[in-house]
């Protein structure tokens, strides 16, 4: 099948939006949509800690272009050997024209090995690999043909060379796919020789990692069936090989514009349920990132993760090192964005109690930010779920973060408190006052320039004051004094000059509704004093 027949259009629109019925399940609709929007925007940030070798594409490189294969940088230090034990020979570098001339002259297998090894070495250079030169010379077609040559060395060298080509730009990857590389690479990923299979899978993972459209092409070429066949033999593979498998799963789940079809994700979830329990940390890490991509979508996708049983294992990652904690938090936070039942499943797994310990010990602002985000998603649920957060003693931690945390963490904490204010009972809302939230809110009003955070803070303060006025009026004077003593009233007056209409409106509403009476009383008293003074002056005046 030609590539054009697969409709690999790059004009697909984002159809990942949640359907209207699902959205109506939320009390705080705009908050949930905003949470999802912000998660999309910052999804790359936390993955930076994984390092350059864990990007969507990976190259199999050589530090020195003249080094022999024994000196290559590869995750598998035995990459230079095939399973039959034959060493790869040193070869002099051939030019692209020389390679074409040899391959055009009825080459022997040794000639083919010499050509493709030389080509692979050129493409494995650390700096400026000549990918475009190889593509323009037409040798990419020869590499694809070499994948079907019944010689392990030829297939391995060709697979390695193609791995590095499809690690390049989208146009470079497309050149390999259009030359027909995808299907034979998928076939070789199930090869009986482990090193050929791993190298071929590495290339397939690079293709799937390029875009949602090329991921779909991998699916069409039976890439998912190949992955599940490989998973059936996972106990036979080296750790390096299993790492490549986990990373391939990650790339198959990664793209979401659009997401992979639900039946495909359901199959992949079964494989991930095995990988998250693997003994190797890197395997578990990539598998957990894959689950985080799987759950970053509509409830139907999140449900697949719950049904597969991976969540209980992922919760245990919260006691591991931070490179496992990060994807675990992302996954659990994604689950908490779902419907009330999915949110409850996070609570039932004991996540909230672990949050306290984690937030008290971590020194990572990224981890702390993700914790606040996860909690804010739970607080956006039912009042029973809000109470679970309060019972876990997380409210004072959120208040402290708003007051003195990193600005990104403060931002997330402001969302959590705003969600509580919007969705909580009057008793739950007043609990914020009891945890000394007013100084933190006033400080935020005086120091932050982030409009979203200002809106969150103003909403929280307004709802708190309205609740106290309505249900706990005996505390209103105390609340008034706290706001004024912490500079809140001054901040509110200043914010009435804001260029943002929403900020101005909220600040004006709080002042007129909760502080206007004092001003009116004072003005009234002044008017009365003026009238009394005028009357006294009138009595002391004589008419002649």
Short mmCIF file of C-alpha atoms in Angstrom, two decimals:
data_model
loop_
_atom_site.label_atom_id
_atom_site.label_comp_id
_atom_site.label_asym_id
_atom_site.label_seq_id
_atom_site.Cartn_x
_atom_site.Cartn_y
_atom_site.Cartn_z
CA UNK A 1 0.00 0.00 0.00
CA UNK A 2 1.38 3.40 -0.91
CA UNK A 3 1.81 6.06 1.66
CA UNK A 4 -0.74 8.28 -0.05
CA UNK A 5 -3.35 5.57 0.44
CA UNK A 6 -2.89 5.77 4.20
CA UNK A 7 -4.04 9.42 4.22
CA UNK A 8 -1.17 10.67 6.32
CA UNK A 9 -2.51 14.20 6.21
CA UNK A 10 -0.85 16.81 8.37
CA UNK A 11 -3.98 18.94 8.29
CA UNK A 12 -5.86 17.01 10.97
CA UNK A 13 -7.64 19.25 13.41
CA UNK A 14 -7.65 18.65 17.13
CA UNK A 15 -10.56 16.34 17.79
CA UNK A 16 -9.49 15.59 21.34
CA UNK A 17 -12.15 17.84 22.82
CA UNK A 18 -14.42 16.28 25.39
CA UNK A 19 -18.01 15.76 24.38
CA UNK A 20 -20.64 18.03 25.86
CA UNK A 21 -22.26 15.28 27.91
CA UNK A 22 -19.07 14.57 29.80
CA UNK A 23 -18.40 18.24 30.45
CA UNK A 24 -21.80 18.67 32.05
CA UNK A 25 -20.75 16.28 34.80
CA UNK A 26 -18.54 18.97 36.29
CA UNK A 27 -19.68 21.54 38.80
CA UNK A 28 -16.80 23.83 37.95
CA UNK A 29 -16.81 23.41 34.20
CA UNK A 30 -14.53 26.29 33.32
CA UNK A 31 -12.02 25.18 35.93
CA UNK A 32 -11.73 21.68 34.50
CA UNK A 33 -11.31 22.97 30.97
CA UNK A 34 -8.70 25.46 32.16
CA UNK A 35 -6.84 22.70 33.98
CA UNK A 36 -6.73 20.62 30.83
CA UNK A 37 -5.61 23.61 28.75
CA UNK A 38 -2.79 24.42 31.12
CA UNK A 39 -1.73 20.81 31.29
CA UNK A 40 -1.39 20.77 27.50
CA UNK A 41 0.75 23.89 27.57
CA UNK A 42 3.19 22.70 30.23
CA UNK A 43 3.27 18.97 29.50
CA UNK A 44 6.85 19.12 28.24
CA UNK A 45 8.29 20.82 31.31
CA UNK A 46 8.37 17.93 33.75
CA UNK A 47 9.83 15.57 31.15
CA UNK A 48 12.95 17.71 30.83
CA UNK A 49 14.39 15.94 33.84
CA UNK A 50 14.46 12.70 31.85
CA UNK A 51 17.37 13.94 29.75
CA UNK A 52 18.05 14.20 26.07
CA UNK A 53 18.22 10.42 25.63
CA UNK A 54 14.55 10.12 26.51
CA UNK A 55 13.08 12.39 23.86
CA UNK A 56 10.52 11.27 21.29
CA UNK A 57 13.33 10.15 19.01
CA UNK A 58 16.67 8.56 19.76
CA UNK A 59 19.77 8.06 17.65
CA UNK A 60 22.27 5.25 17.83
CA UNK A 61 25.49 7.26 17.59
CA UNK A 62 29.26 6.99 17.40
CA UNK A 63 31.43 9.62 19.05
CA UNK A 64 34.21 9.39 16.51
CA UNK A 65 33.31 8.71 12.92
CA UNK A 66 36.52 6.68 12.47
CA UNK A 67 35.98 4.52 15.53
CA UNK A 68 35.22 0.94 15.02
CA UNK A 69 31.84 -0.42 16.10
CA UNK A 70 33.17 -1.53 19.46
CA UNK A 71 33.45 2.14 20.46
CA UNK A 72 29.91 3.19 19.58
CA UNK A 73 27.65 4.81 22.16
CA UNK A 74 24.65 2.58 22.53
CA UNK A 75 22.42 1.54 25.37
CA UNK A 76 23.43 -2.04 24.57
CA UNK A 77 27.18 -2.24 25.00
CA UNK A 78 27.23 -5.42 22.91
CA UNK A 79 25.58 -3.71 19.93
CA UNK A 80 28.64 -4.44 17.82
CA UNK A 81 27.98 -8.17 17.93
CA UNK A 82 25.25 -10.26 16.42
CA UNK A 83 23.89 -13.16 18.39
CA UNK A 84 25.96 -15.60 16.34
CA UNK A 85 29.09 -14.02 17.85
CA UNK A 86 30.51 -12.63 14.59
CA UNK A 87 32.45 -9.41 15.03
CA UNK A 88 31.71 -6.53 12.67
CA UNK A 89 34.76 -5.67 10.68
CA UNK A 90 36.48 -2.34 10.37
CA UNK A 91 35.90 -0.83 6.98
CA UNK A 92 37.25 2.14 5.15
CA UNK A 93 34.64 4.81 4.66
CA UNK A 94 32.99 4.70 1.26
CA UNK A 95 31.44 7.67 -0.45
CA UNK A 96 27.79 7.56 -1.45
CA UNK A 97 28.80 7.30 -5.12
CA UNK A 98 31.14 4.40 -4.37
CA UNK A 99 28.37 2.62 -2.46
CA UNK A 100 25.97 3.08 -5.37
CA UNK A 101 28.54 1.79 -7.82
CA UNK A 102 29.21 -1.35 -5.76
CA UNK A 103 25.50 -2.06 -5.18
CA UNK A 104 24.83 -1.62 -8.91
CA UNK A 105 27.40 -4.28 -9.84
CA UNK A 106 25.82 -7.52 -8.64
CA UNK A 107 27.38 -7.26 -5.15
CA UNK A 108 28.25 -10.23 -2.98
CA UNK A 109 27.00 -10.39 0.60
CA UNK A 110 30.40 -9.20 1.78
CA UNK A 111 30.12 -6.23 -0.59
CA UNK A 112 26.69 -5.42 0.80
CA UNK A 113 27.94 -5.66 4.38
CA UNK A 114 30.83 -3.34 3.52
CA UNK A 115 28.51 -0.80 1.88
CA UNK A 116 25.83 -0.71 4.53
CA UNK A 117 28.30 -0.71 7.40
CA UNK A 118 30.03 2.30 5.85
CA UNK A 119 26.68 4.00 5.34
CA UNK A 120 25.61 3.26 8.90
CA UNK A 121 28.85 4.71 10.29
CA UNK A 122 28.32 7.93 8.37
CA UNK A 123 24.78 8.25 9.73
CA UNK A 124 25.93 7.47 13.28
CA UNK A 125 28.18 10.50 13.61
CA UNK A 126 27.46 12.58 16.68
CA UNK A 127 27.53 15.89 14.81
CA UNK A 128 25.90 16.71 11.49
CA UNK A 129 25.06 13.21 10.23
CA UNK A 130 24.63 13.38 6.43
CA UNK A 131 20.98 12.29 6.47
CA UNK A 132 19.91 14.60 3.64
CA UNK A 133 22.86 13.54 1.49
CA UNK A 134 21.85 9.89 1.84
CA UNK A 135 18.23 10.70 1.02
CA UNK A 136 19.13 12.82 -2.01
CA UNK A 137 21.52 10.17 -3.32
CA UNK A 138 18.68 7.63 -3.43
CA UNK A 139 20.47 5.25 -1.05
CA UNK A 140 17.50 5.27 1.31
CA UNK A 141 15.78 2.94 -1.18
CA UNK A 142 18.76 0.60 -1.02
CA UNK A 143 18.57 0.58 2.78
CA UNK A 144 14.92 -0.41 2.64
CA UNK A 145 15.70 -3.19 0.16
CA UNK A 146 18.50 -4.38 2.44
CA UNK A 147 15.99 -5.06 5.20
CA UNK A 148 14.72 -8.01 3.16
CA UNK A 149 18.13 -9.45 2.29
CA UNK A 150 18.46 -12.79 4.06
CA UNK A 151 21.67 -11.91 5.83
CA UNK A 152 21.64 -10.91 9.48
CA UNK A 153 24.56 -8.49 9.15
CA UNK A 154 23.02 -6.69 6.18
CA UNK A 155 19.64 -6.42 7.88
CA UNK A 156 21.19 -5.17 11.11
CA UNK A 157 23.32 -2.49 9.45
CA UNK A 158 20.38 -1.32 7.35
CA UNK A 159 18.06 -1.19 10.36
CA UNK A 160 20.62 0.80 12.32
CA UNK A 161 21.16 3.27 9.46
CA UNK A 162 17.40 3.73 9.04
CA UNK A 163 17.02 4.22 12.80
CA UNK A 164 19.24 7.28 12.57
CA UNK A 165 17.50 8.60 9.47
CA UNK A 166 14.06 8.44 11.12
CA UNK A 167 15.50 10.07 14.23
CA UNK A 168 15.77 13.25 12.18
CA UNK A 169 13.20 15.78 11.10
CA UNK A 170 9.67 14.96 10.00
CA UNK A 171 10.59 15.35 6.34
CA UNK A 172 13.56 13.00 6.77
CA UNK A 173 11.37 10.47 8.58
CA UNK A 174 8.75 10.76 5.84
CA UNK A 175 11.40 10.01 3.21
CA UNK A 176 12.13 6.67 4.87
CA UNK A 177 8.46 5.85 5.32
CA UNK A 178 7.62 6.76 1.73
CA UNK A 179 10.48 4.52 0.59
CA UNK A 180 8.66 1.63 2.29
CA UNK A 181 10.73 1.22 5.47
CA UNK A 182 7.90 0.85 7.97
CA UNK A 183 6.47 -2.59 7.17
CA UNK A 184 9.81 -4.48 6.89
CA UNK A 185 11.08 -2.81 10.08
CA UNK A 186 7.98 -3.98 11.92
CA UNK A 187 8.55 -7.50 10.59
CA UNK A 188 12.19 -7.42 11.71
CA UNK A 189 11.15 -6.26 15.19
CA UNK A 190 9.90 -9.83 15.67
CA UNK A 191 13.15 -11.38 14.33
CA UNK A 192 14.57 -14.35 16.20
CA UNK A 193 17.86 -12.52 16.64
CA UNK A 194 17.44 -10.18 19.59
CA UNK A 195 19.80 -7.47 18.36
CA UNK A 196 18.19 -7.21 14.93
CA UNK A 197 14.76 -7.19 16.57
CA UNK A 198 15.74 -4.46 19.02
CA UNK A 199 17.33 -2.26 16.37
CA UNK A 200 14.32 -2.59 14.09
CA UNK A 201 11.95 -1.77 16.94
CA UNK A 202 14.06 1.26 17.78
CA UNK A 203 13.47 2.54 14.24
CA UNK A 204 9.73 1.81 14.44
CA UNK A 205 9.53 3.72 17.73
CA UNK A 206 11.20 6.71 16.07
CA UNK A 207 8.61 6.65 13.29
CA UNK A 208 5.69 6.39 15.73
CA UNK A 209 7.17 9.18 17.83
CA UNK A 210 7.26 11.63 14.93
CA UNK A 211 3.55 12.46 14.72
CA UNK A 212 0.04 11.14 15.26
CA UNK A 213 -0.25 10.49 11.53
CA UNK A 214 2.89 8.35 11.35
CA UNK A 215 1.84 6.57 14.55
CA UNK A 216 -1.39 5.69 12.76
CA UNK A 217 0.63 4.38 9.81
CA UNK A 218 2.62 2.16 12.18
CA UNK A 219 -0.72 0.89 13.50
CA UNK A 220 -1.92 0.23 9.93
CA UNK A 221 1.25 -1.75 9.24
CA UNK A 222 0.36 -4.04 12.19
CA UNK A 223 2.79 -2.41 14.60
CA UNK A 224 0.51 -3.01 17.59
CA UNK A 225 0.20 -6.72 16.79
CA UNK A 226 3.98 -6.88 16.56
CA UNK A 227 4.38 -5.15 19.93
CA UNK A 228 2.02 -7.58 21.64
CA UNK A 229 3.80 -10.53 20.03
CA UNK A 230 7.05 -9.16 21.39
CA UNK A 231 5.45 -8.77 24.83
CA UNK A 232 4.60 -12.47 24.82
CA UNK A 233 8.35 -13.18 24.76
CA UNK A 234 9.48 -10.37 27.05
CA UNK A 235 11.18 -12.70 29.53
CA UNK A 236 13.61 -13.76 26.80
CA UNK A 237 15.02 -10.28 26.12
CA UNK A 238 17.90 -8.29 27.53
CA UNK A 239 17.20 -5.28 29.72
CA UNK A 240 18.26 -3.00 26.87
CA UNK A 241 15.71 -4.63 24.58
CA UNK A 242 12.90 -4.29 27.12
CA UNK A 243 13.77 -0.61 27.55
CA UNK A 244 13.32 -0.14 23.82
CA UNK A 245 9.98 -1.95 24.03
CA UNK A 246 8.77 0.32 26.85
CA UNK A 247 9.89 3.39 24.97
CA UNK A 248 8.05 2.15 21.84
CA UNK A 249 4.86 1.81 23.92
CA UNK A 250 5.41 5.35 25.15
CA UNK A 251 5.62 6.75 21.62
CA UNK A 252 2.56 4.79 20.54
CA UNK A 253 0.54 6.47 23.32
CA UNK A 254 2.17 9.90 23.19
CA UNK A 255 0.38 11.90 20.50
CA UNK A 256 -3.12 13.20 21.12
CA UNK A 257 -4.05 15.32 18.10
CA UNK A 258 -5.74 12.94 17.57
CA UNK A 259 -5.30 10.16 20.10
CA UNK A 260 -4.77 6.62 18.89
CA UNK A 261 -8.06 4.73 18.39
CA UNK A 262 -9.60 3.48 21.62
CA UNK A 263 -9.38 -0.24 20.65
CA UNK A 264 -5.65 0.23 20.01
CA UNK A 265 -5.12 1.93 23.35
CA UNK A 266 -7.01 -0.88 25.05
CA UNK A 267 -4.54 -3.41 23.64
CA UNK A 268 -1.55 -1.25 24.55
CA UNK A 269 -2.86 -0.86 28.12
CA UNK A 270 -2.57 -4.62 28.58
CA UNK A 271 1.09 -4.52 27.65
CA UNK A 272 1.71 -1.52 29.91
CA UNK A 273 0.22 -3.44 32.85
CA UNK A 274 3.16 -5.83 32.48
CA UNK A 275 5.85 -3.24 31.83
CA UNK A 276 5.04 -1.09 34.89
CA UNK A 277 5.97 -4.08 37.06
CA UNK A 278 9.33 -4.74 35.40
CA UNK A 279 12.38 -4.84 37.65
CA UNK A 280 14.31 -2.24 35.63
CA UNK A 281 13.67 1.35 36.69
CA UNK A 282 14.08 2.79 33.19
CA UNK A 283 11.49 0.37 31.84
CA UNK A 284 9.05 1.30 34.59
CA UNK A 285 9.70 4.99 33.99
CA UNK A 286 8.95 4.88 30.26
CA UNK A 287 5.95 2.63 30.85
CA UNK A 288 4.58 5.08 33.40
CA UNK A 289 5.02 7.99 31.00
CA UNK A 290 3.11 5.93 28.45
CA UNK A 291 0.25 5.51 30.94
CA UNK A 292 0.32 9.26 31.58
CA UNK A 293 -0.18 9.85 27.83
CA UNK A 294 -2.93 7.23 27.76
CA UNK A 295 -4.80 8.99 30.58
CA UNK A 296 -4.39 12.47 29.09
CA UNK A 297 -7.70 12.33 27.27
CA UNK A 298 -11.42 11.66 27.65
CA UNK A 299 -12.84 9.45 30.38
CA UNK A 300 -12.97 6.43 28.06
CA UNK A 301 -9.18 6.45 27.82
CA UNK A 302 -8.72 7.00 31.54
CA UNK A 303 -11.02 4.07 32.17
CA UNK A 304 -8.69 1.82 30.17
CA UNK A 305 -5.91 2.52 32.66
CA UNK A 306 -8.18 1.77 35.60
CA UNK A 307 -9.43 -1.46 34.03
CA UNK A 308 -5.90 -2.64 33.20
CA UNK A 309 -4.91 -2.53 36.87
CA UNK A 310 -1.85 -0.31 36.36
CA UNK A 311 -2.93 2.41 38.80
CA UNK A 312 -2.21 0.51 42.01
CA UNK A 313 1.32 -0.15 40.78
CA UNK A 314 1.79 3.46 39.74
CA UNK A 315 0.70 4.70 43.17
CA UNK A 316 3.58 2.71 44.67
CA UNK A 317 5.96 4.79 42.52
CA UNK A 318 5.28 7.74 44.82
CA UNK A 319 7.69 6.10 47.27
CA UNK A 320 10.40 5.77 44.60
CA UNK A 321 12.93 8.22 43.16
CA UNK A 322 11.74 11.43 41.51
CA UNK A 323 12.15 10.14 37.97
CA UNK A 324 9.35 7.69 38.78
CA UNK A 325 7.37 10.06 40.98
CA UNK A 326 7.02 12.59 38.13
CA UNK A 327 5.14 10.35 35.65
CA UNK A 328 3.17 8.79 38.51
CA UNK A 329 1.87 12.19 39.61
CA UNK A 330 1.06 13.12 36.04
CA UNK A 331 -0.89 9.90 35.57
CA UNK A 332 -2.84 10.19 38.82
CA UNK A 333 -3.53 13.88 38.15
CA UNK A 334 -4.92 12.95 34.73
CA UNK A 335 -7.17 10.31 36.28
CA UNK A 336 -8.45 12.89 38.77
CA UNK A 337 -9.56 15.13 35.89
CA UNK A 338 -12.09 12.50 34.94
CA UNK A 339 -15.63 11.97 36.23
CA UNK A 340 -16.40 11.62 39.92
CA UNK A 341 -15.95 7.85 39.84
CA UNK A 342 -12.48 8.12 38.33
CA UNK A 343 -11.54 10.85 40.80
CA UNK A 344 -12.75 8.64 43.63
CA UNK A 345 -10.54 5.81 42.42
CA UNK A 346 -7.50 8.02 43.05
CA UNK A 347 -8.68 8.68 46.61
CA UNK A 348 -9.47 5.00 47.20
CA UNK A 349 -5.91 4.10 46.25
CA UNK A 350 -4.65 6.10 49.23
CA UNK A 351 -3.02 8.82 47.18
CA UNK A 352 -3.96 11.71 49.49
CA UNK A 353 -2.16 10.28 52.51
CA UNK A 354 0.95 9.78 50.38
CA UNK A 355 0.69 13.39 49.19
CA UNK A 356 1.35 14.72 52.70
CA UNK A 357 4.57 12.75 53.06
CA UNK A 358 5.70 13.56 49.54
CA UNK A 359 5.04 17.29 49.78
CA UNK A 360 6.83 17.51 53.10
CA UNK A 361 10.00 15.81 51.89
CA UNK A 362 10.41 16.86 48.25
CA UNK A 363 12.78 19.66 47.27
CA UNK A 364 11.65 19.63 43.66
CA UNK A 365 9.42 22.49 42.58
CA UNK A 366 8.22 20.40 39.62
CA UNK A 367 7.11 17.61 41.92
CA UNK A 368 5.45 20.07 44.31
CA UNK A 369 3.65 21.74 41.41
CA UNK A 370 2.33 18.41 40.17
CA UNK A 371 1.15 17.53 43.69
CA UNK A 372 -0.82 20.80 43.90
CA UNK A 373 -2.27 20.17 40.44
CA UNK A 374 -3.40 16.67 41.39
CA UNK A 375 -5.01 17.93 44.60
CA UNK A 376 -6.77 20.75 42.75
CA UNK A 377 -8.33 18.18 40.42
CA UNK A 378 -9.64 16.19 43.37
CA UNK A 379 -10.99 19.34 45.04
CA UNK A 380 -12.86 20.08 41.81
CA UNK A 381 -14.90 16.95 42.48
CA UNK A 382 -17.70 16.29 44.94
CA UNK A 383 -17.98 17.74 48.42
CA UNK A 384 -17.20 14.29 49.80
CA UNK A 385 -13.97 14.31 47.78
CA UNK A 386 -13.18 17.82 49.04
CA UNK A 387 -13.64 16.52 52.57
CA UNK A 388 -11.18 13.71 51.85
CA UNK A 389 -8.57 16.37 51.03
CA UNK A 390 -9.33 18.23 54.25
CA UNK A 391 -9.24 15.01 56.30
CA UNK A 392 -5.79 14.27 54.85
CA UNK A 393 -4.61 17.61 56.34
CA UNK A 394 -3.59 18.95 52.94
CA UNK A 395 -5.31 22.33 53.30
CA UNK A 396 -2.63 23.89 55.56
CA UNK A 397 0.03 22.70 53.12
CA UNK A 398 -1.78 24.41 50.23
CA UNK A 399 -2.15 27.61 52.25
CA UNK A 400 1.55 27.58 53.12
CA UNK A 401 2.49 27.06 49.46
CA UNK A 402 0.30 29.98 48.41
CA UNK A 403 2.03 32.12 51.01
CA UNK A 404 5.68 31.15 50.54
CA UNK A 405 6.07 28.60 47.75
CA UNK A 406 7.64 28.84 44.31
CA UNK A 407 5.52 31.02 42.02
CA UNK A 408 4.52 28.07 39.82
CA UNK A 409 3.46 26.11 42.89
CA UNK A 410 1.60 29.16 44.20
CA UNK A 411 -0.30 29.29 40.92
CA UNK A 412 -1.42 25.68 41.27
CA UNK A 413 -2.30 26.19 44.94
CA UNK A 414 -4.46 29.18 43.96
CA UNK A 415 -6.45 26.89 41.66
CA UNK A 416 -6.91 24.34 44.42
CA UNK A 417 -8.22 26.94 46.88
CA UNK A 418 -10.44 28.53 44.22
CA UNK A 419 -11.94 25.13 43.43
CA UNK A 420 -12.60 24.57 47.12
CA UNK A 421 -14.30 27.96 47.37
CA UNK A 422 -16.51 27.24 44.38
CA UNK A 423 -17.48 23.67 45.21
CA UNK A 424 -17.22 23.27 48.97
CA UNK A 425 -19.86 23.43 51.69
CA UNK A 426 -19.94 26.50 53.89
CA UNK A 427 -18.12 24.53 56.60
CA UNK A 428 -15.41 23.45 54.17
CA UNK A 429 -14.99 26.99 52.88
CA UNK A 430 -14.67 28.47 56.37
CA UNK A 431 -12.02 25.85 57.12
CA UNK A 432 -9.73 27.97 54.93
CA UNK A 433 -10.10 30.86 57.37
CA UNK A 434 -9.30 28.56 60.25
CA UNK A 435 -6.12 27.52 58.46
CA UNK A 436 -5.06 31.18 58.23
CA UNK A 437 -5.66 31.57 54.50
CA UNK A 438 -6.38 35.32 54.65
CA UNK A 439 -2.74 36.48 55.01
CA UNK A 440 -1.77 34.23 52.09
CA UNK A 441 -4.59 35.57 49.93
CA UNK A 442 -3.73 39.18 50.76
CA UNK A 443 -0.07 38.58 50.02
CA UNK A 444 -1.00 37.09 46.65
CA UNK A 445 -3.13 40.15 45.85
CA UNK A 446 -0.18 42.39 46.67
CA UNK A 447 2.61 40.50 44.94
CA UNK A 448 1.42 38.50 41.95
CA UNK A 449 1.04 39.93 38.45
CA UNK A 450 -0.43 36.74 36.99
CA UNK A 451 -4.01 37.53 35.99
CA UNK A 452 -5.25 33.96 36.37
CA UNK A 453 -3.82 33.77 39.87
CA UNK A 454 -5.29 37.16 40.73
CA UNK A 455 -8.70 36.02 39.50
CA UNK A 456 -8.42 32.80 41.52
CA UNK A 457 -7.42 34.72 44.65
CA UNK A 458 -10.20 37.29 44.27
CA UNK A 459 -12.78 34.54 43.72
CA UNK A 460 -11.57 32.70 46.80
CA UNK A 461 -11.62 35.81 48.99
CA UNK A 462 -15.06 36.84 47.76
CA UNK A 463 -16.59 33.41 48.35
CA UNK A 464 -14.96 33.15 51.79
CA UNK A 465 -16.31 36.56 52.84
CA UNK A 466 -19.77 35.81 51.43
CA UNK A 467 -19.88 32.48 53.27
CA UNK A 468 -18.81 34.02 56.57
CA UNK A 469 -21.30 36.85 56.16
CA UNK A 470 -24.13 34.41 55.40
CA UNK A 471 -23.42 31.48 57.72
CA UNK A 472 -20.85 32.63 60.28
CA UNK A 473 -21.68 36.29 60.78
CA UNK A 474 -20.09 36.32 64.26
CA UNK A 475 -16.71 35.89 62.52
CA UNK A 476 -17.22 38.73 60.06
CA UNK A 477 -15.48 41.38 62.15
CA UNK A 478 -12.47 39.12 62.59
CA UNK A 479 -12.35 38.51 58.84
CA UNK A 480 -12.62 42.23 58.12
CA UNK A 481 -9.74 42.97 60.46
CA UNK A 482 -7.57 40.21 58.95
CA UNK A 483 -8.07 41.51 55.43
CA UNK A 484 -7.24 45.08 56.42
CA UNK A 485 -4.30 44.21 58.69
CA UNK A 486 -2.68 42.13 55.92
CA UNK A 487 -2.97 44.85 53.30
CA UNK A 488 -5.87 43.22 51.52
CA UNK A 489 -8.09 46.30 51.41
CA UNK A 490 -5.28 48.43 50.01
CA UNK A 491 -4.64 45.79 47.36
CA UNK A 492 -8.33 45.66 46.45
CA UNK A 493 -8.46 49.42 46.03
CA UNK A 494 -5.39 49.32 43.81
CA UNK A 495 -6.80 46.47 41.73
CA UNK A 496 -9.83 48.59 40.90
CA UNK A 497 -7.44 50.40 38.57
CA UNK A 498 -6.53 47.16 36.77
CA UNK A 499 -6.76 47.07 32.98
CA UNK A 500 -8.39 43.65 33.29
CA UNK A 501 -12.15 44.01 33.48
CA UNK A 502 -12.56 40.74 35.41
CA UNK A 503 -10.02 41.77 38.05
CA UNK A 504 -11.49 45.24 38.35
CA UNK A 505 -15.01 43.84 38.64
CA UNK A 506 -14.11 41.34 41.33
CA UNK A 507 -12.11 43.84 43.39
CA UNK A 508 -14.95 46.38 43.13
CA UNK A 509 -17.50 43.73 44.13
CA UNK A 510 -15.60 42.77 47.27
CA UNK A 511 -15.12 46.38 48.38
CA UNK A 512 -18.70 47.47 47.77
CA UNK A 513 -20.28 44.35 49.21
CA UNK A 514 -18.13 43.81 52.30
CA UNK A 515 -16.35 47.10 53.02
CA UNK A 516 -18.85 49.62 51.69
CA UNK A 517 -20.94 49.72 54.88
CA UNK A 518 -18.07 51.04 56.97
CA UNK A 519 -17.38 53.71 54.41
CA UNK A 520 -21.04 54.62 54.24
CA UNK A 521 -21.30 54.72 58.03
CA UNK A 522 -18.28 56.98 58.16
CA UNK A 523 -19.69 59.22 55.46
CA UNK A 524 -23.03 59.24 57.23
CA UNK A 525 -21.40 60.19 60.50
CA UNK A 526 -19.48 62.96 58.76
CA UNK A 527 -22.71 64.25 57.24
CA UNK A 528 -24.40 64.18 60.63
CA UNK A 529 -21.51 66.02 62.25
CA UNK A 530 -21.61 68.61 59.49
CA UNK A 531 -25.31 69.12 59.99
CA UNK A 532 -24.91 69.44 63.78
CA UNK A 533 -22.09 71.93 63.34
CA UNK A 534 -24.17 73.92 60.91
CA UNK A 535 -27.07 73.94 63.34
CA UNK A 536 -24.80 75.11 66.16
CA UNK A 537 -23.38 77.84 64.02
CA UNK A 538 -26.88 78.91 63.11
CA UNK A 539 -27.79 79.27 66.78
CA UNK A 540 -24.75 81.47 67.42
CA UNK A 541 -25.55 83.77 64.56
CA UNK A 542 -27.52 87.04 65.24
CA UNK A 543 -29.80 88.74 62.87
CA UNK A 544 -29.91 92.52 62.91
#
